[in-house]
């Protein structure tokens, strides 16, 4: 499943379910199949994202940022993409949408 975020101020943004769900949880929104973020809610959402990024970056990292044991397929866990990198396009969408006074909606 994918989350598709839309705004009249930006291009669409598509995220895998796990990443979209995490972003929505960070900003305090339900992870249902549809939803809306109003321009009035965007400053708090951006603050929550920045706080989560700072918290994530403060965590000690394992060597090579992967778990030492692999999953059942023998592949290392983790993909090496930081939370900052994951949320950057979404934060940009929120900033541009807020400046334009347009809401961000999502659907799956």
Tab-separated table of C-alpha atoms in Angstrom:
chain	number	residue	atom	x	y	z
A	1	UNK	CA	0.000	0.000	0.000
A	2	UNK	CA	1.098	3.572	-0.691
A	3	UNK	CA	0.211	6.932	0.820
A	4	UNK	CA	-0.353	9.661	-1.768
A	5	UNK	CA	-0.103	13.199	-0.400
A	6	UNK	CA	-1.603	15.991	-2.488
A	7	UNK	CA	-1.630	19.771	-2.324
A	8	UNK	CA	-2.732	22.438	-4.753
A	9	UNK	CA	0.567	24.198	-4.030
A	10	UNK	CA	2.971	21.327	-4.862
A	11	UNK	CA	3.429	18.169	-6.824
A	12	UNK	CA	2.057	14.933	-5.379
A	13	UNK	CA	4.216	12.996	-2.938
A	14	UNK	CA	4.016	9.203	-2.739
A	15	UNK	CA	5.376	7.223	0.211
A	16	UNK	CA	5.443	3.550	1.032
A	17	UNK	CA	2.956	2.641	3.749
A	18	UNK	CA	5.529	2.208	6.518
A	19	UNK	CA	7.093	5.623	5.840
A	20	UNK	CA	3.802	7.454	5.348
A	21	UNK	CA	2.403	5.929	8.527
A	22	UNK	CA	5.465	6.997	10.506
A	23	UNK	CA	5.252	10.579	9.230
A	24	UNK	CA	1.556	10.781	10.095
A	25	UNK	CA	2.186	9.366	13.570
A	26	UNK	CA	4.964	11.905	14.164
A	27	UNK	CA	2.691	14.837	13.310
A	28	UNK	CA	-0.155	13.435	15.402
A	29	UNK	CA	-2.524	12.505	12.603
A	30	UNK	CA	-4.488	9.302	12.243
A	31	UNK	CA	-3.046	6.801	9.799
A	32	UNK	CA	-6.361	6.084	8.129
A	33	UNK	CA	-6.850	5.813	4.392
A	34	UNK	CA	-7.653	9.533	4.008
A	35	UNK	CA	-7.015	12.723	5.900
A	36	UNK	CA	-6.198	16.412	5.787
A	37	UNK	CA	-3.640	18.797	7.220
A	38	UNK	CA	-4.865	22.381	7.236
A	39	UNK	CA	-2.527	25.368	6.877
A	40	UNK	CA	-3.221	26.190	10.531
A	41	UNK	CA	-1.945	22.745	11.580
A	42	UNK	CA	1.237	22.911	9.502
A	43	UNK	CA	3.478	24.877	11.919
A	44	UNK	CA	2.874	22.273	14.653
A	45	UNK	CA	3.417	19.452	12.151
A	46	UNK	CA	6.724	20.955	11.006
A	47	UNK	CA	7.843	21.394	14.624
A	48	UNK	CA	6.965	17.767	15.378
A	49	UNK	CA	8.929	16.559	12.345
A	50	UNK	CA	11.986	18.599	13.325
A	51	UNK	CA	11.828	17.324	16.915
A	52	UNK	CA	11.586	13.728	15.679
A	53	UNK	CA	14.569	14.242	13.375
A	54	UNK	CA	16.650	15.696	16.216
A	55	UNK	CA	15.682	12.794	18.480
A	56	UNK	CA	16.521	10.273	15.748
A	57	UNK	CA	19.910	11.878	15.106
A	58	UNK	CA	20.727	11.846	18.818
A	59	UNK	CA	20.370	8.058	18.982
A	60	UNK	CA	23.635	6.122	18.875
A	61	UNK	CA	24.077	4.316	15.577
A	62	UNK	CA	25.374	0.819	15.036
A	63	UNK	CA	28.291	0.378	12.664
A	64	UNK	CA	27.099	0.950	9.089
A	65	UNK	CA	23.642	1.859	10.512
A	66	UNK	CA	22.360	-1.718	10.165
A	67	UNK	CA	21.600	-4.445	12.635
A	68	UNK	CA	24.353	-7.008	13.046
A	69	UNK	CA	21.984	-9.889	12.441
A	70	UNK	CA	20.063	-10.283	9.201
A	71	UNK	CA	16.449	-11.084	8.512
A	72	UNK	CA	15.174	-14.476	7.396
A	73	UNK	CA	16.483	-13.873	3.864
A	74	UNK	CA	19.975	-13.226	5.194
A	75	UNK	CA	19.840	-9.539	4.233
A	76	UNK	CA	20.915	-6.842	6.673
A	77	UNK	CA	18.145	-4.895	8.367
A	78	UNK	CA	17.772	-1.187	7.666
A	79	UNK	CA	18.201	0.648	4.422
A	80	UNK	CA	20.559	3.397	5.549
A	81	UNK	CA	18.063	6.208	4.849
A	82	UNK	CA	17.815	8.610	7.776
A	83	UNK	CA	14.588	10.051	9.112
A	84	UNK	CA	15.786	13.497	7.986
A	85	UNK	CA	16.026	12.216	4.401
A	86	UNK	CA	12.635	10.490	4.642
A	87	UNK	CA	10.728	13.532	5.904
A	88	UNK	CA	12.473	16.247	3.844
A	89	UNK	CA	10.104	16.078	0.830
A	90	UNK	CA	7.073	16.019	3.132
A	91	UNK	CA	8.362	18.983	5.173
A	92	UNK	CA	8.960	20.899	1.926
A	93	UNK	CA	5.402	20.113	0.852
A	94	UNK	CA	4.072	21.419	4.169
A	95	UNK	CA	6.128	24.634	3.962
A	96	UNK	CA	5.039	25.398	0.404
A	97	UNK	CA	1.420	24.540	1.147
A	98	UNK	CA	1.415	26.702	4.264
A	99	UNK	CA	2.876	29.650	2.342
A	100	UNK	CA	0.150	29.245	-0.299
A	101	UNK	CA	-2.603	28.713	2.269
A	102	UNK	CA	-3.494	25.314	0.821
A	103	UNK	CA	-4.229	22.096	2.692
A	104	UNK	CA	-2.454	18.777	2.235
A	105	UNK	CA	-4.677	15.735	1.831
A	106	UNK	CA	-3.800	12.076	1.567
A	107	UNK	CA	-5.289	8.867	0.353
A	108	UNK	CA	-4.139	5.308	-0.045
